[in-house]
PDB file of C-alpha atoms and ligand atoms in Angstrom:
ATOM      1  CA  MET A  28       0.000   0.000   0.000  1.00 91.00           C
ATOM      2  CA  TYR A  29       1.238   3.487  -0.830  1.00 92.00           C
ATOM      3  CA  VAL A  30      -0.082   6.601   0.940  1.00 95.00           C
ATOM      4  CA  TRP A  31       0.741  10.102  -0.275  1.00 95.00           C
ATOM      5  CA  THR A  32       1.408  11.921   2.980  1.00 93.00           C
ATOM      6  CA  GLN A  33       3.080  15.037   1.695  1.00 92.00           C
ATOM      7  CA  SER A  34       1.275  18.340   1.477  1.00 88.00           C
ATOM      8  CA  GLY A  35       0.530  19.651  -1.992  1.00 91.00           C
ATOM      9  CA  LEU A  36      -0.534  17.913  -5.154  1.00 94.00           C
ATOM     10  CA  LEU A  37       0.485  14.340  -5.851  1.00 95.00           C
ATOM     11  CA  PRO A  38       2.568  14.521  -9.074  1.00 95.00           C
ATOM     12  CA  ALA A  39       1.056  12.462 -11.919  1.00 95.00           C
ATOM     13  CA  ALA A  40       4.328  10.554 -12.410  1.00 96.00           C
ATOM     14  CA  VAL A  41       4.409   9.507  -8.736  1.00 96.00           C
ATOM     15  CA  LEU A  42       0.767   8.425  -8.905  1.00 96.00           C
ATOM     16  CA  ALA A  43       1.437   6.303 -12.008  1.00 96.00           C
ATOM     17  CA  GLU A  44       4.548   4.758 -10.503  1.00 96.00           C
ATOM     18  CA  GLN A  45       3.025   3.973  -7.115  1.00 96.00           C
ATOM     19  CA  LEU A  46      -0.233   2.635  -8.558  1.00 96.00           C
ATOM     20  CA  SER A  47       1.558   0.023 -10.600  1.00 95.00           C
ATOM     21  CA  GLY A  48       0.413  -3.378  -9.330  1.00 96.00           C
ATOM     22  CA  CYS A  49      -2.313  -1.892  -7.086  1.00 97.00           C
ATOM     23  CA  LYS A  50      -5.860  -3.263  -7.010  1.00 97.00           C
ATOM     24  CA  GLY A  51      -7.515  -0.140  -5.687  1.00 98.00           C
ATOM     25  CA  LEU A  52      -7.152   3.619  -5.570  1.00 98.00           C
ATOM     26  CA  LEU A  53      -8.498   6.259  -3.184  1.00 98.00           C
ATOM     27  CA  CYS A  54      -8.064   9.589  -4.942  1.00 98.00           C
ATOM     28  CA  LEU A  55      -9.011  13.254  -4.698  1.00 97.00           C
ATOM     29  CA  LEU A  56     -10.414  15.575  -7.339  1.00 98.00           C
ATOM     30  CA  THR A  57      -6.903  16.898  -7.893  1.00 97.00           C
ATOM     31  CA  ASP A  58      -5.699  13.510  -9.223  1.00 97.00           C
ATOM     32  CA  GLN A  59      -6.163  13.044 -12.967  1.00 98.00           C
ATOM     33  CA  ILE A  60      -7.287   9.475 -13.567  1.00 98.00           C
ATOM     34  CA  SER A  61      -6.896   9.398 -17.330  1.00 98.00           C
ATOM     35  CA  ARG A  62      -7.412   6.622 -19.861  1.00 98.00           C
ATOM     36  CA  PRO A  63      -3.640   6.182 -20.421  1.00 97.00           C
ATOM     37  CA  LEU A  64      -3.149   5.834 -16.664  1.00 98.00           C
ATOM     38  CA  ILE A  65      -6.021   3.331 -16.387  1.00 98.00           C
ATOM     39  CA  ASP A  66      -4.706   1.387 -19.410  1.00 97.00           C
ATOM     40  CA  SER A  67      -1.312   1.129 -17.728  1.00 97.00           C
ATOM     41  CA  LEU A  68      -2.839  -0.580 -14.667  1.00 97.00           C
ATOM     42  CA  PRO A  69      -4.004  -4.098 -15.611  1.00 97.00           C
ATOM     43  CA  GLU A  70      -4.490  -5.061 -11.967  1.00 98.00           C
ATOM     44  CA  LEU A  71      -6.748  -2.133 -11.036  1.00 98.00           C
ATOM     45  CA  GLU A  72     -10.129  -3.338  -9.690  1.00 98.00           C
ATOM     46  CA  PHE A  73     -11.731  -0.267  -8.097  1.00 98.00           C
ATOM     47  CA  VAL A  74     -11.401   3.497  -7.712  1.00 98.00           C
ATOM     48  CA  SER A  75     -12.915   5.553  -4.905  1.00 98.00           C
ATOM     49  CA  SER A  76     -12.817   9.341  -5.220  1.00 98.00           C
ATOM     50  CA  MET A  77     -13.364  11.565  -2.197  1.00 98.00           C
ATOM     51  CA  SER A  78     -15.484  13.953  -4.248  1.00 98.00           C
ATOM     52  CA  VAL A  79     -18.940  14.123  -5.704  1.00 98.00           C
ATOM     53  CA  GLY A  80     -17.680  15.450  -9.047  1.00 98.00           C
ATOM     54  CA  VAL A  81     -15.787  12.931 -11.166  1.00 98.00           C
ATOM     55  CA  ASP A  82     -14.672  15.059 -14.099  1.00 98.00           C
ATOM     56  CA  HIS A  83     -11.068  14.246 -13.144  1.00 98.00           C
ATOM     57  CA  VAL A  84     -11.714  10.570 -13.928  1.00 98.00           C
ATOM     58  CA  ASP A  85     -12.178   8.952 -17.334  1.00 98.00           C
ATOM     59  CA  VAL A  86     -15.341   7.120 -16.290  1.00 98.00           C
ATOM     60  CA  ALA A  87     -15.825   5.505 -19.713  1.00 98.00           C
ATOM     61  CA  ALA A  88     -12.336   3.980 -19.565  1.00 98.00           C
ATOM     62  CA  LEU A  89     -13.098   2.478 -16.133  1.00 98.00           C
ATOM     63  CA  THR A  90     -16.529   1.215 -17.192  1.00 98.00           C
ATOM     64  CA  GLU A  91     -15.102  -0.491 -20.279  1.00 98.00           C
ATOM     65  CA  ARG A  92     -12.807  -2.392 -17.959  1.00 98.00           C
ATOM     66  CA  GLY A  93     -15.655  -3.196 -15.525  1.00 98.00           C
ATOM     67  CA  ILE A  94     -13.994  -1.110 -12.801  1.00 98.00           C
ATOM     68  CA  PRO A  95     -16.417   0.564 -10.356  1.00 98.00           C
ATOM     69  CA  LEU A  96     -15.899   4.221  -9.475  1.00 99.00           C
ATOM     70  CA  GLY A  97     -17.125   5.396  -6.070  1.00 98.00           C
ATOM     71  CA  HIS A  98     -17.888   9.017  -5.171  1.00 98.00           C
ATOM     72  CA  THR A  99     -19.415  10.966  -2.262  1.00 98.00           C
ATOM     73  CA  PRO A 100     -22.843  12.388  -3.146  1.00 98.00           C
ATOM     74  CA  GLY A 101     -25.340  13.920  -0.725  1.00 98.00           C
ATOM     75  CA  VAL A 102     -23.153  14.786   2.227  1.00 98.00           C
ATOM     76  CA  LEU A 103     -21.819  18.055   0.805  1.00 98.00           C
ATOM     77  CA  VAL A 104     -25.111  19.451  -0.473  1.00 98.00           C
ATOM     78  CA  ASP A 105     -25.900  21.964   2.287  1.00 98.00           C
ATOM     79  CA  THR A 106     -22.286  22.975   2.830  1.00 98.00           C
ATOM     80  CA  THR A 107     -21.826  23.775  -0.853  1.00 98.00           C
ATOM     81  CA  ALA A 108     -25.164  25.592  -1.021  1.00 98.00           C
ATOM     82  CA  ASP A 109     -24.067  27.693   1.974  1.00 99.00           C
ATOM     83  CA  ALA A 110     -20.826  28.549   0.154  1.00 99.00           C
ATOM     84  CA  ALA A 111     -22.712  29.541  -2.998  1.00 99.00           C
ATOM     85  CA  PHE A 112     -24.934  31.813  -0.957  1.00 98.00           C
ATOM     86  CA  ALA A 113     -21.953  33.276   0.900  1.00 98.00           C
ATOM     87  CA  LEU A 114     -20.349  34.178  -2.431  1.00 99.00           C
ATOM     88  CA  LEU A 115     -23.632  35.578  -3.742  1.00 99.00           C
ATOM     89  CA  LEU A 116     -24.057  37.827  -0.705  1.00 98.00           C
ATOM     90  CA  SER A 117     -20.391  38.865  -0.633  1.00 98.00           C
ATOM     91  CA  ALA A 118     -20.401  39.769  -4.311  1.00 98.00           C
ATOM     92  CA  ALA A 119     -23.709  41.646  -4.082  1.00 98.00           C
ATOM     93  CA  ARG A 120     -22.823  43.590  -0.943  1.00 98.00           C
ATOM     94  CA  ARG A 121     -19.092  44.068  -1.684  1.00 98.00           C
ATOM     95  CA  ILE A 122     -18.112  42.456   1.618  1.00 98.00           C
ATOM     96  CA  VAL A 123     -14.546  41.525   0.650  1.00 98.00           C
ATOM     97  CA  GLU A 124     -13.873  44.942  -0.874  1.00 97.00           C
ATOM     98  CA  ALA A 125     -15.244  46.587   2.286  1.00 98.00           C
ATOM     99  CA  ASP A 126     -13.178  44.330   4.528  1.00 98.00           C
ATOM    100  CA  GLN A 127      -9.994  45.314   2.701  1.00 97.00           C
ATOM    101  CA  TYR A 128     -10.996  48.979   2.747  1.00 97.00           C
ATOM    102  CA  VAL A 129     -11.260  48.985   6.519  1.00 98.00           C
ATOM    103  CA  LYS A 130      -8.214  46.810   7.226  1.00 98.00           C
ATOM    104  CA  GLN A 131      -6.032  48.861   4.914  1.00 97.00           C
ATOM    105  CA  GLY A 132      -6.829  51.973   6.971  1.00 97.00           C
ATOM    106  CA  ASN A 133      -8.872  53.743   4.288  1.00 97.00           C
ATOM    107  CA  TRP A 134     -11.934  54.324   6.474  1.00 97.00           C
ATOM    108  CA  ARG A 135     -11.138  57.797   7.698  1.00 97.00           C
ATOM    109  CA  ASP A 136     -13.029  61.021   8.340  1.00 95.00           C
ATOM    110  CA  GLU A 137     -12.455  62.259   4.793  1.00 94.00           C
ATOM    111  CA  LYS A 138     -13.637  58.938   3.318  1.00 92.00           C
ATOM    112  CA  ALA A 139     -16.386  57.941   5.704  1.00 93.00           C
ATOM    113  CA  TRP A 140     -20.067  57.084   5.622  1.00 94.00           C
ATOM    114  CA  SER A 141     -22.046  58.901   2.941  1.00 95.00           C
ATOM    115  CA  PRO A 142     -25.306  58.041   1.152  1.00 96.00           C
ATOM    116  CA  ASP A 143     -23.559  56.195  -1.668  1.00 96.00           C
ATOM    117  CA  PHE A 144     -20.691  54.787   0.433  1.00 97.00           C
ATOM    118  CA  PHE A 145     -20.112  51.095  -0.517  1.00 97.00           C
ATOM    119  CA  THR A 146     -23.563  50.731  -1.989  1.00 98.00           C
ATOM    120  CA  GLY A 147     -24.199  47.293  -3.477  1.00 98.00           C
ATOM    121  CA  LYS A 148     -26.979  45.293  -5.042  1.00 98.00           C
ATOM    122  CA  ASP A 149     -30.111  44.091  -3.244  1.00 98.00           C
ATOM    123  CA  VAL A 150     -30.485  40.346  -2.770  1.00 98.00           C
ATOM    124  CA  SER A 151     -33.888  40.361  -1.058  1.00 98.00           C
ATOM    125  CA  GLY A 152     -36.645  40.479  -3.621  1.00 98.00           C
ATOM    126  CA  ALA A 153     -34.276  39.874  -6.559  1.00 98.00           C
ATOM    127  CA  THR A 154     -34.542  37.036  -9.072  1.00 99.00           C
ATOM    128  CA  LEU A 155     -32.136  34.105  -8.810  1.00 99.00           C
ATOM    129  CA  GLY A 156     -31.596  31.771 -11.753  1.00 99.00           C
ATOM    130  CA  ILE A 157     -30.286  28.312 -10.874  1.00 98.00           C
ATOM    131  CA  ILE A 158     -28.679  26.304 -13.658  1.00 98.00           C
ATOM    132  CA  GLY A 159     -28.777  22.649 -12.638  1.00 98.00           C
ATOM    133  CA  LEU A 160     -31.563  21.517 -10.314  1.00 98.00           C
ATOM    134  CA  GLY A 161     -29.814  18.618  -8.617  1.00 98.00           C
ATOM    135  CA  ALA A 162     -29.530  18.423  -4.845  1.00 98.00           C
ATOM    136  CA  ILE A 163     -27.191  21.421  -4.518  1.00 98.00           C
ATOM    137  CA  GLY A 164     -29.199  23.606  -6.886  1.00 98.00           C
ATOM    138  CA  GLN A 165     -32.362  22.790  -4.918  1.00 98.00           C
ATOM    139  CA  ALA A 166     -30.606  23.562  -1.621  1.00 98.00           C
ATOM    140  CA  VAL A 167     -29.600  26.961  -2.997  1.00 98.00           C
ATOM    141  CA  ALA A 168     -33.235  27.555  -3.990  1.00 98.00           C
ATOM    142  CA  LYS A 169     -34.313  26.922  -0.372  1.00 98.00           C
ATOM    143  CA  ARG A 170     -31.874  29.520   0.874  1.00 98.00           C
ATOM    144  CA  ALA A 171     -33.079  31.980  -1.775  1.00 98.00           C
ATOM    145  CA  ALA A 172     -36.688  31.509  -0.615  1.00 98.00           C
ATOM    146  CA  GLY A 173     -35.593  32.644   2.852  1.00 98.00           C
ATOM    147  CA  PHE A 174     -34.312  35.849   1.273  1.00 98.00           C
ATOM    148  CA  GLY A 175     -37.607  36.471  -0.487  1.00 98.00           C
ATOM    149  CA  MET A 176     -36.060  35.856  -3.899  1.00 98.00           C
ATOM    150  CA  ARG A 177     -37.986  34.718  -6.956  1.00 98.00           C
ATOM    151  CA  VAL A 178     -36.295  31.524  -8.209  1.00 98.00           C
ATOM    152  CA  LEU A 179     -36.022  30.487 -11.851  1.00 98.00           C
ATOM    153  CA  GLY A 180     -34.559  27.105 -12.721  1.00 98.00           C
ATOM    154  CA  PHE A 181     -33.111  25.381 -15.746  1.00 98.00           C
ATOM    155  CA  ASN A 182     -32.323  21.692 -15.846  1.00 98.00           C
ATOM    156  CA  ARG A 183     -31.491  19.511 -18.849  1.00 95.00           C
ATOM    157  CA  SER A 184     -34.490  17.305 -18.048  1.00 96.00           C
ATOM    158  CA  THR A 185     -37.254  19.438 -16.549  1.00 93.00           C
ATOM    159  CA  ARG A 186     -37.823  18.981 -12.790  1.00 94.00           C
ATOM    160  CA  GLU A 187     -40.977  20.222 -11.116  1.00 97.00           C
ATOM    161  CA  ILE A 188     -39.892  21.664  -7.769  1.00 97.00           C
ATOM    162  CA  GLU A 189     -42.067  23.785  -5.536  1.00 97.00           C
ATOM    163  CA  GLY A 190     -40.962  27.392  -5.507  1.00 97.00           C
ATOM    164  CA  ILE A 191     -38.894  27.107  -8.693  1.00 98.00           C
ATOM    165  CA  GLU A 192     -40.231  28.354 -12.023  1.00 98.00           C
ATOM    166  CA  ASN A 193     -38.859  26.230 -14.864  1.00 98.00           C
ATOM    167  CA  VAL A 194     -37.673  28.337 -17.786  1.00 98.00           C
ATOM    168  CA  SER A 195     -35.395  27.920 -20.791  1.00 98.00           C
ATOM    169  CA  LEU A 196     -31.723  28.719 -20.321  1.00 98.00           C
ATOM    170  CA  GLU A 197     -32.172  31.786 -22.523  1.00 98.00           C
ATOM    171  CA  GLN A 198     -35.054  33.090 -20.371  1.00 98.00           C
ATOM    172  CA  LEU A 199     -33.141  32.377 -17.184  1.00 98.00           C
ATOM    173  CA  LEU A 200     -30.134  34.398 -18.330  1.00 99.00           C
ATOM    174  CA  LEU A 201     -32.324  37.229 -19.578  1.00 98.00           C
ATOM    175  CA  ARG A 202     -34.410  37.544 -16.392  1.00 98.00           C
ATOM    176  CA  SER A 203     -32.076  36.691 -13.499  1.00 99.00           C
ATOM    177  CA  ASP A 204     -30.384  39.286 -11.288  1.00 99.00           C
ATOM    178  CA  PHE A 205     -28.227  36.481  -9.905  1.00 99.00           C
ATOM    179  CA  VAL A 206     -27.231  33.250 -11.664  1.00 99.00           C
ATOM    180  CA  SER A 207     -25.798  30.305  -9.749  1.00 99.00           C
ATOM    181  CA  LEU A 208     -24.247  27.302 -11.523  1.00 99.00           C
ATOM    182  CA  HIS A 209     -24.878  23.777 -10.244  1.00 98.00           C
ATOM    183  CA  VAL A 210     -24.205  21.394 -13.117  1.00 98.00           C
ATOM    184  CA  ALA A 211     -21.502  18.755 -13.307  1.00 98.00           C
ATOM    185  CA  LEU A 212     -18.644  19.338 -15.751  1.00 98.00           C
ATOM    186  CA  THR A 213     -19.317  17.012 -18.693  1.00 97.00           C
ATOM    187  CA  PRO A 214     -18.667  17.279 -22.438  1.00 97.00           C
ATOM    188  CA  GLU A 215     -22.152  18.886 -22.694  1.00 97.00           C
ATOM    189  CA  THR A 216     -21.486  21.572 -20.062  1.00 98.00           C
ATOM    190  CA  VAL A 217     -17.910  22.557 -20.948  1.00 98.00           C
ATOM    191  CA  ASN A 218     -18.057  26.294 -21.675  1.00 98.00           C
ATOM    192  CA  LEU A 219     -21.828  26.335 -21.074  1.00 98.00           C
ATOM    193  CA  MET A 220     -21.454  29.967 -20.011  1.00 98.00           C
ATOM    194  CA  ASN A 221     -19.673  31.014 -23.184  1.00 98.00           C
ATOM    195  CA  ALA A 222     -19.212  34.600 -24.415  1.00 98.00           C
ATOM    196  CA  ASP A 223     -22.634  34.677 -26.129  1.00 98.00           C
ATOM    197  CA  ARG A 224     -24.494  33.397 -23.067  1.00 99.00           C
ATOM    198  CA  ILE A 225     -22.626  35.793 -20.766  1.00 99.00           C
ATOM    199  CA  ALA A 226     -23.516  38.636 -23.156  1.00 98.00           C
ATOM    200  CA  SER A 227     -27.184  37.585 -22.964  1.00 98.00           C
ATOM    201  CA  MET A 228     -27.312  37.897 -19.160  1.00 98.00           C
ATOM    202  CA  LYS A 229     -29.424  40.659 -17.652  1.00 98.00           C
ATOM    203  CA  PRO A 230     -27.336  43.852 -17.471  1.00 98.00           C
ATOM    204  CA  GLY A 231     -25.937  44.272 -13.963  1.00 98.00           C
ATOM    205  CA  ALA A 232     -26.379  40.605 -13.013  1.00 99.00           C
ATOM    206  CA  VAL A 233     -24.118  38.617 -10.689  1.00 99.00           C
ATOM    207  CA  LEU A 234     -22.697  35.182 -11.587  1.00 99.00           C
ATOM    208  CA  VAL A 235     -21.845  32.625  -8.893  1.00 99.00           C
ATOM    209  CA  ASN A 236     -19.883  29.470  -9.695  1.00 99.00           C
ATOM    210  CA  THR A 237     -19.298  26.770  -7.097  1.00 98.00           C
ATOM    211  CA  ALA A 238     -19.570  23.940  -9.649  1.00 98.00           C
ATOM    212  CA  ARG A 239     -16.550  23.652 -11.955  1.00 98.00           C
ATOM    213  CA  GLY A 240     -14.405  26.286 -13.653  1.00 98.00           C
ATOM    214  CA  GLY A 241     -14.602  24.668 -17.084  1.00 98.00           C
ATOM    215  CA  ILE A 242     -18.303  25.556 -17.302  1.00 98.00           C
ATOM    216  CA  VAL A 243     -17.505  29.273 -17.719  1.00 98.00           C
ATOM    217  CA  ASP A 244     -15.438  31.152 -20.313  1.00 98.00           C
ATOM    218  CA  GLU A 245     -13.312  33.004 -17.765  1.00 98.00           C
ATOM    219  CA  HIS A 246     -11.976  35.552 -20.262  1.00 98.00           C
ATOM    220  CA  ALA A 247     -15.463  36.469 -21.480  1.00 98.00           C
ATOM    221  CA  LEU A 248     -16.654  36.717 -17.877  1.00 99.00           C
ATOM    222  CA  ALA A 249     -13.751  38.982 -16.934  1.00 98.00           C
ATOM    223  CA  GLU A 250     -14.497  41.255 -19.890  1.00 98.00           C
ATOM    224  CA  ALA A 251     -18.199  41.484 -18.970  1.00 98.00           C
ATOM    225  CA  LEU A 252     -17.241  42.373 -15.395  1.00 98.00           C
ATOM    226  CA  ARG A 253     -14.657  44.894 -16.536  1.00 98.00           C
ATOM    227  CA  ASN A 254     -16.951  46.726 -18.944  1.00 98.00           C
ATOM    228  CA  GLY A 255     -19.835  46.866 -16.463  1.00 98.00           C
ATOM    229  CA  GLN A 256     -22.207  44.533 -18.308  1.00 98.00           C
ATOM    230  CA  LEU A 257     -22.185  42.339 -15.195  1.00 99.00           C
ATOM    231  CA  TYR A 258     -22.158  43.769 -11.690  1.00 98.00           C
ATOM    232  CA  ALA A 259     -20.033  41.172  -9.913  1.00 99.00           C
ATOM    233  CA  ALA A 260     -19.121  37.496  -9.621  1.00 99.00           C
ATOM    234  CA  GLY A 261     -18.443  34.996  -6.859  1.00 99.00           C
ATOM    235  CA  ILE A 262     -16.088  32.292  -8.064  1.00 99.00           C
ATOM    236  CA  ASP A 263     -14.963  29.248  -6.072  1.00 98.00           C
ATOM    237  CA  VAL A 264     -13.757  27.115  -8.984  1.00 98.00           C
ATOM    238  CA  PHE A 265     -11.444  27.773 -11.904  1.00 98.00           C
ATOM    239  CA  GLU A 266     -10.681  26.126 -15.217  1.00 98.00           C
ATOM    240  CA  LYS A 267      -7.125  25.574 -14.013  1.00 98.00           C
ATOM    241  CA  GLU A 268      -6.615  24.882 -10.304  1.00 98.00           C
ATOM    242  CA  PRO A 269      -4.720  26.199  -8.458  1.00 97.00           C
ATOM    243  CA  VAL A 270      -5.645  29.324 -10.376  1.00 98.00           C
ATOM    244  CA  GLU A 271      -2.871  30.957 -12.390  1.00 98.00           C
ATOM    245  CA  ALA A 272      -1.643  34.325 -11.120  1.00 98.00           C
ATOM    246  CA  ASP A 273      -2.492  36.025 -14.421  1.00 98.00           C
ATOM    247  CA  ASN A 274      -6.096  34.805 -14.511  1.00 98.00           C
ATOM    248  CA  PRO A 275      -7.993  38.002 -15.463  1.00 98.00           C
ATOM    249  CA  LEU A 276     -10.650  37.433 -12.783  1.00 98.00           C
ATOM    250  CA  LEU A 277      -8.123  37.902  -9.991  1.00 98.00           C
ATOM    251  CA  SER A 278      -7.425  41.546 -10.728  1.00 98.00           C
ATOM    252  CA  LEU A 279     -11.052  42.702 -10.713  1.00 98.00           C
ATOM    253  CA  PRO A 280     -12.423  44.377  -7.574  1.00 97.00           C
ATOM    254  CA  ASN A 281     -15.951  43.132  -8.316  1.00 98.00           C
ATOM    255  CA  VAL A 282     -14.966  39.456  -8.191  1.00 98.00           C
ATOM    256  CA  VAL A 283     -14.949  37.530  -4.913  1.00 98.00           C
ATOM    257  CA  VAL A 284     -12.807  34.425  -5.233  1.00 98.00           C
ATOM    258  CA  ALA A 285     -12.148  31.327  -3.140  1.00 98.00           C
ATOM    259  CA  PRO A 286      -9.851  28.304  -3.658  1.00 98.00           C
ATOM    260  CA  HIS A 287     -12.475  25.581  -4.353  1.00 98.00           C
ATOM    261  CA  ILE A 288     -13.787  25.482  -0.772  1.00 98.00           C
ATOM    262  CA  GLY A 289     -17.478  24.828  -1.456  1.00 98.00           C
ATOM    263  CA  SER A 290     -17.513  21.660   0.652  1.00 98.00           C
ATOM    264  CA  ALA A 291     -14.803  22.744   3.070  1.00 98.00           C
ATOM    265  CA  THR A 292     -16.166  22.291   6.559  1.00 98.00           C
ATOM    266  CA  VAL A 293     -14.576  19.887   9.008  1.00 98.00           C
ATOM    267  CA  LEU A 294     -17.763  17.837   9.368  1.00 98.00           C
ATOM    268  CA  THR A 295     -18.551  17.623   5.667  1.00 98.00           C
ATOM    269  CA  ARG A 296     -15.017  16.607   4.756  1.00 98.00           C
ATOM    270  CA  ALA A 297     -15.209  13.885   7.427  1.00 98.00           C
ATOM    271  CA  LYS A 298     -18.497  12.654   5.958  1.00 98.00           C
ATOM    272  CA  MET A 299     -16.964  12.615   2.479  1.00 98.00           C
ATOM    273  CA  ALA A 300     -14.021  10.589   3.779  1.00 98.00           C
ATOM    274  CA  ASP A 301     -16.464   8.145   5.412  1.00 98.00           C
ATOM    275  CA  LEU A 302     -18.332   7.593   2.150  1.00 98.00           C
ATOM    276  CA  ALA A 303     -15.085   7.151   0.222  1.00 98.00           C
ATOM    277  CA  VAL A 304     -14.014   4.498   2.732  1.00 98.00           C
ATOM    278  CA  GLU A 305     -17.445   2.787   2.651  1.00 98.00           C
ATOM    279  CA  ASN A 306     -16.987   2.424  -1.096  1.00 98.00           C
ATOM    280  CA  ILE A 307     -13.541   0.885  -0.610  1.00 98.00           C
ATOM    281  CA  ILE A 308     -14.703  -1.539   2.090  1.00 98.00           C
ATOM    282  CA  ALA A 309     -17.521  -2.727  -0.182  1.00 98.00           C
ATOM    283  CA  ALA A 310     -15.118  -3.205  -3.095  1.00 98.00           C
ATOM    284  CA  LEU A 311     -12.626  -5.126  -0.948  1.00 98.00           C
ATOM    285  CA  SER A 312     -15.494  -7.314   0.343  1.00 98.00           C
ATOM    286  CA  GLY A 313     -16.619  -8.152  -3.173  1.00 97.00           C
ATOM    287  CA  GLN A 314     -19.815  -6.092  -2.737  1.00 98.00           C
ATOM    288  CA  PRO A 315     -21.170  -3.330  -4.998  1.00 98.00           C
ATOM    289  CA  MET A 316     -20.018   0.106  -3.897  1.00 98.00           C
ATOM    290  CA  PRO A 317     -22.929   1.888  -2.150  1.00 98.00           C
ATOM    291  CA  HIS A 318     -22.174   5.178  -3.932  1.00 98.00           C
ATOM    292  CA  CYS A 319     -21.167   4.128  -7.403  1.00 98.00           C
ATOM    293  CA  VAL A 320     -20.941   6.403 -10.451  1.00 98.00           C
ATOM    294  CA  ASN A 321     -21.039   3.520 -12.960  1.00 98.00           C
ATOM    295  CA  PRO A 322     -23.201   0.784 -11.340  1.00 98.00           C
ATOM    296  CA  GLU A 323     -23.613  -0.812 -14.776  1.00 98.00           C
ATOM    297  CA  VAL A 324     -20.256  -2.516 -14.146  1.00 98.00           C
ATOM    298  CA  TYR A 325     -22.099  -4.821 -11.724  1.00 98.00           C
ATOM    299  CA  SER A 326     -24.722  -6.027 -14.227  1.00 91.00           C
TER     300      SER A 326
HETATM  301  C1  LIG B 420     -16.614  17.728  -5.141  1.00 94.05           C
HETATM  302  O1  LIG B 420     -16.605  16.867  -4.257  1.00 94.05           O
HETATM  303  O2  LIG B 420     -16.732  17.441  -6.333  1.00 94.05           O
HETATM  304  C2  LIG B 420     -16.531  19.142  -4.748  1.00 94.05           C
HETATM  305  O3  LIG B 420     -16.172  19.965  -5.792  1.00 94.05           O
HETATM  306  C3  LIG B 420     -15.587  19.320  -3.578  1.00 94.05           C
HETATM  307  O4  LIG B 420     -15.870  20.560  -3.015  1.00 94.05           O
END
């Protein structure tokens, strides 16, 4: 058994080398489990990822080999919805900008409270568009209801959910003051929020992304935020993680960023670890994984 105990990312070459001859793998979303890697591991029998998203894994390559892939759904729903709402509120009310303003000693008599001092955008009573009505999207909708927001929803296959008005993606972008993304990163959702869709958003809207960076054209988003078409953004996930220093979103005052911490509470991470281990124990016992992404491997 090999355990990566060092801090920081596990280099792909070390992963490939250490996995050679292994039957099972417990990985994180930062490990790229590609087809070439899978092909180089004839003895591999199961993979358990401590994540709900599995865009870092070539699921088709595993399924073709009859290898089950475990993940950790459910347990991070509320924590991630909380994070999405925290970003939404921070972006709307300029909380991070205000925090820096005070800490940097700028709040002085000559730059103090005035009627338009740090004015932001109202959340209460505004319209929130949720793209992706899975468990996290629905949990965000519940929070929005508490803020008196009108909630529009778009899902690939329509879901009737109380309090959410189903609309087309085009209508959602046109009508929403806030848009929150909750779809998995798949070939169909790569660049879903492309330049045209960003341009079609309601002027002055706020975009929140706690899903995956690859869903959004970051350059188009930065331009829309720079030229004032969009009011602000709250971004927890980036196309390339860790984010590169020259990513245009990082230099904009109206963007609140975080380092992919949507599920980062002590309790939720412990629950995710538990599920990842449950999947491994099942696989080692010759049982189907209880939280399996590709259960067809068992039929
Ligand atoms: C996941 O598990 O896919 C999340 O992105 C972690 O926060």
